[in-house]
Amino acid sequence: MHSPSATAAASATPSADRQPVHPGWLRACHWINALAVLVLVTSGWRIYNASPFFPFEIPNGITLGGWLGGAIQWHFAAMWLLVANGLVYLALNIVSGRLFRKFFPLSASGLWHDAMAALQGKLSHADPRQYNHVQRLAYLFVMLDTLLLVLSGLVLWKSVQFPVLRELLGGYEFSRRIHFVAMAALVAFVGVHLVMVALVPRTLISMLSGRAGQKP
Amino acid sequence: MNPLQRPTLQTVDAEAALAEARRLIGRKIAQPARRAFLTRSLTLGGLSLLTGCGVSDHEGVEAALGAISRFNDKVQGFIFDPAQLAPTYPASMITQPFPFNAYYGEDEVREVDEASYRLEVTGLVADKRRWTLPELRAMEQHDQITRHICVEGWSAIGHWGGVRFADFLRRVGADTSAKYVGFKCADDYFTSIDMPTALHPQTLLALTYAGQPLPPKYGFPMKLRMPTKLGYKNPKHIQAIFVTNTNPGGYWEDQGYNWFGGS
């Protein structure tokens, strides 16, 4: 029998309670990443509008850059922020052991249990230090999705220089679709993420200050 | 003014609105440092909202983005492997019809007269004599079926033929240790490329399309065809070629498109 992560919580000792919910480096990485993603997504929409391959365009009013050249400048500036910050995040996450502590184990039965509990409104948020299985899957998914965005972006930026990567992703034109769909998945994640923050607002406090915040 | 219409944002006095907001915030915040920080950020964000200008219009932002774009030029020069070839395709994959693209419409395509045409070659080259088209056609010809990628994102596969640009540069005794090759065109377009790309084996001084002399819409009498560069780096209707160590910029590049502009 596995013990559902979210309910097995609440055992945090008083000394552990004084530890920040999220270490400082993680909070810094989170907000830098949020900025980079915001710039990349909104400028990317403008770039997509220059030659849409789906039967719709993104309203220019919510895009960044003002025109194609400006959008490209924003996109190719923020990409450095995303990649540098992403590498720091991955390195610290792996070296500190946080990646394996927080996101694993991940099991189908755990996912089922926590998803059902969430739908019935019975999911416990007693210990913000512990991610339930649905959260683990969502965060691991968005890490891999971001990696796919970087790799497909690399094919679009340097279609000649990385032939193996280009062929793996189905060539230049297919990489454009991958890049777009991976963006859409990232935006969907952000949407769900923001709804969750709205439902449990103290998670925002802990991502800002590191403190656990008031329990309701 | 129509009383049923709400006043537009332009009628709001930006200065007065800011002063009011500063006064209100200042009252609420005791610490002077925090107050200063907040009022300053209010000025930046508030002004851009009130004037309807985006962050991109801010002069400092524009300068920073330009600096990063030039940094990206250096990184791309570093990544560029002169031996790495662009993929080639079978004739069955050629895009029909190959799209026309320029900074003007297809009805404004320039017609260049073949008989009086002379290609100018200047700058850091040993032989500055002018070239006629038959002289260029007499040089060794090469073919390629490659993908043309536009900065807008779309791409199309085409079939070009002509003189390897590296052969041409060596023939005119160009200083291949120079940094740039610039192009001036009959349609008033201009651009420039880095020397490693100029010497790339797939960089063609294209004289034909689909085995026929380049039609006017594809850049008669010649176009520089580089499968390693985006479309705007591939000049058409070339009249003058010059080798230089001073970056000549380009029509689109000077407006903000990345100068390296390629793979």
Coordinates of C-alpha atoms in Angstrom, one line a residue:
Chain A
M1 CA 0.0 0.0 0.0
H2 CA 1.4 3.4 -0.8
S3 CA 0.7 6.2 1.5
P4 CA -0.8 9.1 -0.4
S5 CA 1.6 12.0 -0.3
A6 CA -0.8 14.7 0.4
T7 CA -2.4 13.1 3.5
A8 CA 0.8 11.7 5.0
A9 CA 1.9 15.3 5.5
A10 CA 1.2 17.4 8.6
S11 CA 4.0 15.6 10.4
A12 CA 6.4 18.5 9.8
T13 CA 8.3 19.2 13.0
P14 CA 8.4 22.7 14.4
S15 CA 12.1 23.1 13.4
A16 CA 11.3 22.0 9.9
D17 CA 8.5 24.5 9.8
R18 CA 10.9 27.3 10.2
Q19 CA 12.7 26.2 7.0
P20 CA 11.4 28.0 4.0
V21 CA 8.9 26.1 1.9
H22 CA 10.9 26.8 -1.1
P23 CA 14.7 27.7 -0.9
G24 CA 15.7 31.1 -2.1
W25 CA 17.4 29.8 -5.3
L26 CA 14.2 28.0 -6.3
R27 CA 12.0 31.1 -5.8
A28 CA 14.5 33.2 -7.8
C29 CA 14.5 30.6 -10.6
H30 CA 10.7 30.4 -10.6
W31 CA 10.2 34.1 -11.1
I32 CA 13.0 34.6 -13.6
N33 CA 11.5 31.6 -15.5
A34 CA 8.0 33.2 -15.3
L35 CA 9.4 36.4 -16.8
A36 CA 11.3 34.6 -19.6
V37 CA 8.2 32.5 -20.5
L38 CA 5.9 35.5 -20.5
V39 CA 8.3 37.3 -23.0
L40 CA 8.9 34.2 -25.1
V41 CA 5.2 33.3 -25.4
T42 CA 3.9 36.8 -26.2
S43 CA 6.7 37.6 -28.7
G44 CA 6.4 34.1 -30.2
W45 CA 2.7 34.8 -30.9
R46 CA 3.7 37.8 -32.9
I47 CA 6.3 35.8 -34.9
Y48 CA 3.6 33.1 -35.5
N49 CA 1.3 35.8 -36.9
A50 CA 3.8 36.7 -39.6
S51 CA 3.0 33.3 -41.2
P52 CA 0.3 31.3 -39.4
F53 CA 0.1 27.6 -40.2
F54 CA -3.2 27.1 -38.4
P55 CA -6.4 28.8 -39.5
F56 CA -6.2 31.5 -36.8
E57 CA -4.0 34.3 -35.6
I58 CA -3.2 35.6 -32.1
P59 CA -4.7 39.0 -31.5
N60 CA -1.8 41.5 -31.9
G61 CA -2.9 43.4 -28.8
I62 CA -1.7 40.6 -26.5
T63 CA 1.6 40.1 -28.3
L64 CA 5.0 41.6 -27.6
G65 CA 7.4 43.4 -30.0
G66 CA 5.1 45.7 -32.1
W67 CA 6.3 44.2 -35.4
L68 CA 8.0 41.0 -36.5
G69 CA 11.6 42.4 -36.2
G70 CA 10.8 43.6 -32.6
A71 CA 9.2 40.4 -31.6
I72 CA 12.2 38.4 -32.9
Q73 CA 14.6 40.7 -30.9
W74 CA 12.6 40.0 -27.7
H75 CA 12.4 36.3 -28.4
F76 CA 16.1 35.9 -29.1
A77 CA 17.0 37.9 -26.0
A78 CA 14.6 36.1 -23.6
M79 CA 15.8 32.7 -24.9
W80 CA 19.1 33.2 -23.1
L81 CA 17.3 34.0 -19.9
L82 CA 15.2 30.9 -20.2
V83 CA 18.1 28.6 -21.0
A84 CA 20.6 30.0 -18.5
N85 CA 18.0 30.0 -15.7
G86 CA 16.8 26.6 -16.7
L87 CA 20.3 25.2 -16.5
V88 CA 20.8 26.7 -13.0
Y89 CA 17.5 25.3 -11.9
L90 CA 18.3 21.8 -13.2
A91 CA 21.8 21.8 -11.8
L92 CA 20.7 22.9 -8.3
N93 CA 17.6 20.7 -8.4
I94 CA 19.8 17.6 -9.2
V95 CA 22.8 18.4 -6.9
S96 CA 20.6 19.2 -3.9
G97 CA 18.6 16.0 -4.4
R98 CA 15.4 18.1 -4.6
L99 CA 14.4 16.7 -8.0
F100 CA 14.1 13.1 -6.7
R101 CA 12.9 14.0 -3.2
K102 CA 10.0 16.2 -4.5
F103 CA 8.9 14.6 -7.7
F104 CA 9.4 10.9 -7.0
P105 CA 8.1 8.3 -6.5
L106 CA 5.4 8.8 -9.1
S107 CA 2.9 6.0 -9.5
A108 CA -0.3 5.4 -11.5
S109 CA -2.2 4.5 -8.3
G110 CA -0.9 7.6 -6.5
L111 CA -2.0 9.7 -9.5
W112 CA -5.5 8.1 -9.5
H113 CA -5.9 8.6 -5.7
D114 CA -4.8 12.2 -5.7
A115 CA -6.7 13.1 -8.9
M116 CA -9.9 11.6 -7.3
A117 CA -9.3 13.4 -4.0
A118 CA -8.8 16.7 -5.9
L119 CA -12.0 16.3 -7.9
Q120 CA -13.9 15.6 -4.7
G121 CA -12.3 18.6 -3.0
K122 CA -10.7 16.3 -0.4
L123 CA -7.1 17.0 -1.3
S124 CA -5.2 18.1 1.7
H125 CA -2.8 21.1 1.4
A126 CA -1.6 20.7 5.0
D127 CA 2.0 20.5 4.0
P128 CA 3.0 22.8 1.2
R129 CA 6.4 21.1 1.2
Q130 CA 5.0 17.9 -0.3
Y131 CA 3.7 17.7 -3.8
N132 CA 0.8 15.3 -4.5
H133 CA 1.1 13.0 -7.4
V134 CA -0.8 15.2 -9.8
Q135 CA 1.5 18.1 -9.0
R136 CA 4.5 15.9 -9.5
L137 CA 3.3 14.8 -12.9
A138 CA 2.4 18.4 -13.9
Y139 CA 5.7 19.8 -12.9
L140 CA 7.7 17.0 -14.5
F141 CA 5.6 17.4 -17.7
V142 CA 6.3 21.2 -17.9
M143 CA 10.1 20.5 -17.4
L144 CA 10.1 18.1 -20.4
D145 CA 7.8 20.4 -22.4
T146 CA 10.2 23.3 -21.9
L147 CA 13.1 21.0 -23.0
L148 CA 11.1 20.2 -26.2
L149 CA 10.5 23.9 -26.7
V150 CA 14.2 24.6 -26.5
L151 CA 15.2 21.8 -28.8
S152 CA 12.6 22.5 -31.4
G153 CA 13.5 26.2 -31.2
L154 CA 17.1 25.3 -31.8
V155 CA 16.1 23.6 -35.0
L156 CA 14.2 26.7 -36.2
W157 CA 17.0 29.0 -35.3
K158 CA 19.8 26.8 -36.6
S159 CA 18.2 24.5 -39.2
V160 CA 21.5 23.6 -40.8
Q161 CA 23.9 23.3 -37.9
F162 CA 22.1 20.5 -35.9
P163 CA 21.2 17.9 -38.6
V164 CA 20.6 15.0 -36.2
L165 CA 18.2 17.1 -34.0
R166 CA 16.5 18.4 -37.1
E167 CA 15.8 14.9 -38.5
L168 CA 14.8 13.6 -35.0
L169 CA 12.1 16.4 -34.9
G170 CA 10.9 15.7 -38.4
G171 CA 12.6 18.5 -40.3
Y172 CA 12.2 22.3 -40.3
E173 CA 8.5 22.6 -41.0
F174 CA 7.5 19.9 -38.6
S175 CA 9.6 21.5 -35.9
R176 CA 7.5 24.7 -36.3
R177 CA 4.4 22.7 -35.4
I178 CA 6.2 21.0 -32.5
H179 CA 7.3 24.4 -31.2
F180 CA 3.8 25.8 -31.4
V181 CA 2.0 22.8 -29.8
A182 CA 4.6 22.6 -27.0
M183 CA 3.9 26.4 -26.5
A184 CA 0.2 25.7 -26.3
A185 CA 0.8 22.9 -23.7
L186 CA 3.0 25.3 -21.7
V187 CA 0.3 28.0 -21.8
A188 CA -2.4 25.4 -20.7
F189 CA -0.1 24.4 -17.8
V190 CA 0.2 28.1 -16.8
G191 CA -3.6 28.4 -17.0
V192 CA -4.2 25.5 -14.6
H193 CA -1.3 26.6 -12.4
L194 CA -2.8 30.1 -12.0
V195 CA -6.3 28.6 -11.2
M196 CA -4.6 26.4 -8.5
V197 CA -2.8 29.4 -7.0
A198 CA -6.2 31.2 -6.9
L199 CA -7.8 28.3 -5.1
V200 CA -4.9 28.0 -2.6
P201 CA -3.5 31.6 -2.4
R202 CA -1.0 30.8 0.3
T203 CA 1.1 28.9 -2.3
L204 CA 1.7 32.4 -3.8
I205 CA 3.0 33.7 -0.4
S206 CA 5.4 30.7 -0.1
M207 CA 6.7 31.2 -3.6
L208 CA 7.3 34.9 -2.8
S209 CA 8.6 34.9 0.7
G210 CA 9.4 31.2 1.3
R211 CA 7.2 31.2 4.3
A212 CA 4.3 28.7 4.7
G213 CA 1.6 31.4 5.0
Q214 CA -1.5 31.2 7.1
K215 CA -3.5 28.0 7.0
P216 CA -7.2 28.7 6.5
Chain B
M1 CA -18.3 66.3 -27.2
N2 CA -21.0 63.7 -27.4
P3 CA -22.3 63.3 -23.8
L4 CA -23.1 59.7 -24.4
Q5 CA -19.5 58.9 -25.3
R6 CA -17.0 58.2 -22.5
P7 CA -14.0 60.4 -22.7
T8 CA -11.1 58.6 -24.3
L9 CA -7.8 57.9 -22.6
Q10 CA -6.0 60.6 -24.5
T11 CA -8.0 63.3 -22.7
V12 CA -6.5 62.2 -19.3
D13 CA -3.7 64.5 -18.3
A14 CA -0.8 62.0 -17.8
E15 CA 1.3 64.3 -15.6
A16 CA -1.6 65.2 -13.3
A17 CA -2.6 61.5 -13.0
L18 CA 0.9 60.6 -12.1
A19 CA 1.2 63.4 -9.5
E20 CA -2.0 62.3 -7.9
A21 CA -1.0 58.7 -7.8
R22 CA 2.4 59.6 -6.3
R23 CA 0.7 61.7 -3.6
L24 CA -1.7 58.9 -2.7
I25 CA 1.0 56.2 -2.5
G26 CA 3.5 58.5 -0.7
R27 CA 0.9 59.0 2.1
K28 CA 0.5 55.2 2.5
I29 CA 4.1 54.3 2.6
A30 CA 6.3 55.4 5.4
Q31 CA 9.8 54.2 4.5
P32 CA 11.3 56.8 2.1
A33 CA 13.3 54.1 0.2
R34 CA 10.2 52.0 -0.6
R35 CA 8.3 55.1 -1.5
A36 CA 11.0 56.2 -3.9
F37 CA 11.1 52.7 -5.5
L38 CA 7.3 52.5 -5.9
T39 CA 6.9 56.0 -7.3
R40 CA 9.7 55.4 -9.7
S41 CA 8.3 52.1 -10.9
L42 CA 4.9 53.8 -11.2
T43 CA 6.4 56.5 -13.5
L44 CA 7.8 53.9 -15.8
G45 CA 4.8 51.5 -16.0
G46 CA 2.2 54.2 -15.6
L47 CA 3.6 56.4 -18.4
S48 CA 3.7 53.6 -20.8
L49 CA 0.1 52.7 -20.0
L50 CA -1.1 56.3 -20.3
T51 CA 0.6 57.1 -23.5
G52 CA -0.4 53.8 -25.0
C53 CA 3.3 53.0 -25.9
G54 CA 4.6 49.5 -25.4
V55 CA 7.7 48.7 -23.5
S56 CA 9.5 48.1 -26.9
D57 CA 9.2 51.8 -27.7
H58 CA 11.4 52.7 -24.7
E59 CA 14.7 54.0 -26.0
G60 CA 16.7 52.1 -23.4
V61 CA 14.9 48.8 -24.1
E62 CA 15.5 49.3 -27.8
A63 CA 19.2 49.8 -27.2
A64 CA 19.4 46.7 -25.0
L65 CA 17.7 44.5 -27.5
G66 CA 20.0 45.8 -30.3
A67 CA 23.0 45.0 -28.1
I68 CA 21.7 41.5 -27.5
S69 CA 21.1 41.1 -31.3
R70 CA 24.7 42.0 -32.0
F71 CA 25.8 39.6 -29.3
N72 CA 23.7 37.0 -31.0
D73 CA 25.6 37.8 -34.3
K74 CA 28.9 36.8 -32.5
V75 CA 27.4 33.6 -31.1
Q76 CA 26.1 32.6 -34.5
G77 CA 29.4 33.3 -36.1
F78 CA 30.9 31.0 -33.5
I79 CA 28.3 28.2 -34.0
F80 CA 28.6 28.4 -37.8
D81 CA 30.4 25.3 -39.1
P82 CA 31.7 26.0 -42.7
A83 CA 31.6 22.2 -43.5
Q84 CA 28.0 21.7 -42.3
L85 CA 25.8 21.4 -45.4
A86 CA 22.1 22.3 -45.7
P87 CA 19.8 19.4 -46.6
T88 CA 19.1 18.9 -50.4
Y89 CA 15.9 17.5 -51.8
P90 CA 14.6 15.5 -54.8
A91 CA 13.1 17.5 -57.7
S92 CA 9.7 16.1 -56.7
M93 CA 9.7 18.1 -53.5
I94 CA 10.2 21.5 -55.3
T95 CA 7.5 24.0 -54.2
Q96 CA 5.2 24.8 -57.2
P97 CA 5.0 27.7 -57.8
F98 CA 8.0 29.0 -55.9
P99 CA 6.7 32.1 -54.0
F100 CA 7.7 35.6 -55.0
N101 CA 8.9 37.7 -52.0
A102 CA 10.4 41.2 -51.8
Y103 CA 9.9 44.5 -49.9
Y104 CA 7.6 45.6 -52.7
G105 CA 4.8 43.9 -54.7
E106 CA 5.2 41.6 -57.6
D107 CA 3.9 44.3 -60.0
E108 CA 6.9 46.4 -59.1
V109 CA 9.6 43.9 -60.1
R110 CA 12.6 45.6 -61.7
E111 CA 13.6 44.6 -65.3
V112 CA 17.4 44.6 -65.8
D113 CA 18.7 44.8 -69.4
E114 CA 21.0 41.9 -70.1
A115 CA 23.0 43.6 -73.0
S116 CA 24.1 46.6 -70.9
Y117 CA 24.4 44.8 -67.6
R118 CA 27.8 44.8 -65.9
L119 CA 28.5 43.4 -62.4
E120 CA 30.7 45.8 -60.4
V121 CA 33.3 44.3 -58.0
T122 CA 35.0 46.6 -55.6
G123 CA 36.6 46.9 -52.2
L124 CA 39.3 44.5 -51.0
V125 CA 39.7 42.6 -54.4
A126 CA 42.7 42.4 -56.7
D127 CA 40.7 42.5 -60.0
K128 CA 38.1 45.3 -60.1
R129 CA 37.0 44.8 -63.8
R130 CA 33.3 44.6 -64.5
W131 CA 31.7 41.3 -65.4
T132 CA 29.2 40.5 -68.2
L133 CA 26.6 37.7 -67.8
P134 CA 28.3 35.5 -70.6
E135 CA 31.6 35.7 -68.6
L136 CA 29.8 34.4 -65.5
R137 CA 28.0 31.7 -67.4
A138 CA 31.4 30.5 -68.8
M139 CA 32.6 29.7 -65.2
E140 CA 32.0 26.3 -63.7
Q141 CA 28.2 25.9 -62.9
H142 CA 26.6 24.1 -59.9
D143 CA 23.1 23.1 -59.0
Q144 CA 21.2 22.8 -55.8
I145 CA 17.7 22.0 -54.7
T146 CA 17.5 23.5 -51.2
R147 CA 15.0 25.0 -48.7
H148 CA 14.5 28.7 -48.7
I149 CA 13.5 29.8 -45.1
C150 CA 11.8 33.2 -44.7
V151 CA 12.2 35.2 -41.5
E152 CA 8.4 35.1 -41.3
G153 CA 8.6 31.3 -40.7
W154 CA 7.4 29.9 -44.0
S155 CA 9.7 27.9 -46.2
A156 CA 9.8 26.7 -49.8
I157 CA 12.1 24.3 -51.8
G158 CA 13.6 25.7 -55.0
H159 CA 16.1 24.7 -57.7
W160 CA 19.0 27.2 -58.3
G161 CA 22.1 27.0 -60.5
G162 CA 25.1 29.2 -60.9
V163 CA 28.7 29.9 -59.9
R164 CA 30.0 28.9 -56.5
F165 CA 30.5 32.2 -54.8
A166 CA 33.8 31.0 -53.3
D167 CA 35.1 30.3 -56.8
F168 CA 34.1 33.8 -57.9
L169 CA 35.7 35.5 -54.9
R170 CA 39.0 33.6 -55.6
R171 CA 38.8 34.5 -59.3
V172 CA 38.6 38.2 -58.5
G173 CA 41.4 37.9 -55.9
A174 CA 39.2 38.9 -53.0
D175 CA 40.9 39.2 -49.6
T176 CA 39.1 36.2 -48.0
S177 CA 40.5 37.2 -44.6
A178 CA 38.2 40.3 -44.7
K179 CA 35.1 40.2 -42.6
Y180 CA 32.2 41.1 -44.9
V181 CA 30.9 41.0 -48.4
G182 CA 28.3 43.6 -49.3
F183 CA 25.7 43.7 -52.1
K184 CA 23.9 46.6 -53.8
C185 CA 21.0 45.7 -56.0
A186 CA 19.0 47.1 -58.9
D187 CA 15.9 47.3 -56.8
D188 CA 17.7 49.5 -54.2
Y189 CA 17.9 46.6 -51.8
F190 CA 21.2 46.1 -50.0
T191 CA 22.6 43.6 -47.6
S192 CA 25.8 42.0 -46.4
I193 CA 27.1 38.7 -45.2
D194 CA 30.0 37.3 -43.1
M195 CA 33.0 35.9 -45.0
P196 CA 32.7 32.3 -43.7
T197 CA 29.2 32.1 -45.2
A198 CA 30.4 33.7 -48.5
L199 CA 32.9 30.9 -48.8
H200 CA 30.4 28.1 -47.8
P201 CA 30.3 25.5 -50.6
Q202 CA 26.5 25.9 -51.0
T203 CA 26.6 29.7 -51.4
L204 CA 25.8 30.3 -55.1
L205 CA 25.9 33.3 -57.3
A206 CA 22.7 32.0 -58.8
L207 CA 22.1 32.7 -62.6
T208 CA 19.3 30.1 -63.2
Y209 CA 16.1 28.9 -61.6
A210 CA 14.8 25.4 -62.6
G211 CA 17.4 25.3 -65.3
Q212 CA 16.3 28.5 -67.0
P213 CA 17.8 32.0 -66.8
L214 CA 16.6 33.6 -63.5
P215 CA 13.3 35.2 -64.3
P216 CA 12.9 38.8 -63.1
K217 CA 10.7 37.9 -60.2
Y218 CA 13.4 35.6 -58.8
G219 CA 16.1 38.3 -59.2
F220 CA 17.4 38.5 -62.8
P221 CA 20.3 38.8 -63.6
M222 CA 21.5 37.1 -60.5
K223 CA 20.8 36.4 -56.9
L224 CA 23.0 35.2 -54.1
R225 CA 21.5 32.0 -53.0
M226 CA 22.5 30.8 -49.5
P227 CA 20.6 27.8 -48.0
T228 CA 22.3 28.7 -44.7
K229 CA 20.7 32.1 -44.5
L230 CA 17.2 33.5 -44.2
G231 CA 15.5 34.9 -47.3
Y232 CA 16.3 38.6 -46.5
K233 CA 20.0 37.8 -46.6
N234 CA 19.7 36.5 -50.2
P235 CA 19.9 39.6 -52.4
K236 CA 18.3 39.6 -55.9
H237 CA 19.1 41.8 -59.0
I238 CA 22.7 42.2 -57.7
Q239 CA 24.6 45.1 -59.4
A240 CA 27.6 45.5 -57.1
I241 CA 29.6 43.3 -54.9
F242 CA 32.2 44.7 -52.5
V243 CA 34.6 43.1 -49.9
T244 CA 35.1 45.1 -46.8
N245 CA 36.0 45.1 -43.1
T246 CA 33.3 47.6 -42.2
N247 CA 29.9 46.1 -41.6
P248 CA 27.7 47.5 -44.4
G249 CA 24.4 46.5 -42.7
G250 CA 21.4 46.0 -44.8
Y251 CA 17.9 47.1 -45.8
W252 CA 16.1 45.0 -43.2
E253 CA 19.0 44.6 -40.8
D254 CA 19.2 48.4 -40.3
Q255 CA 15.5 48.2 -39.2
G256 CA 16.1 45.6 -36.6
Y257 CA 16.3 42.2 -38.2
N258 CA 19.2 40.2 -36.9
W259 CA 22.3 40.8 -39.1
F260 CA 23.7 37.2 -39.1
G261 CA 20.2 36.0 -40.0
G262 CA 20.9 32.4 -40.7
S263 CA 21.9 28.9 -39.6

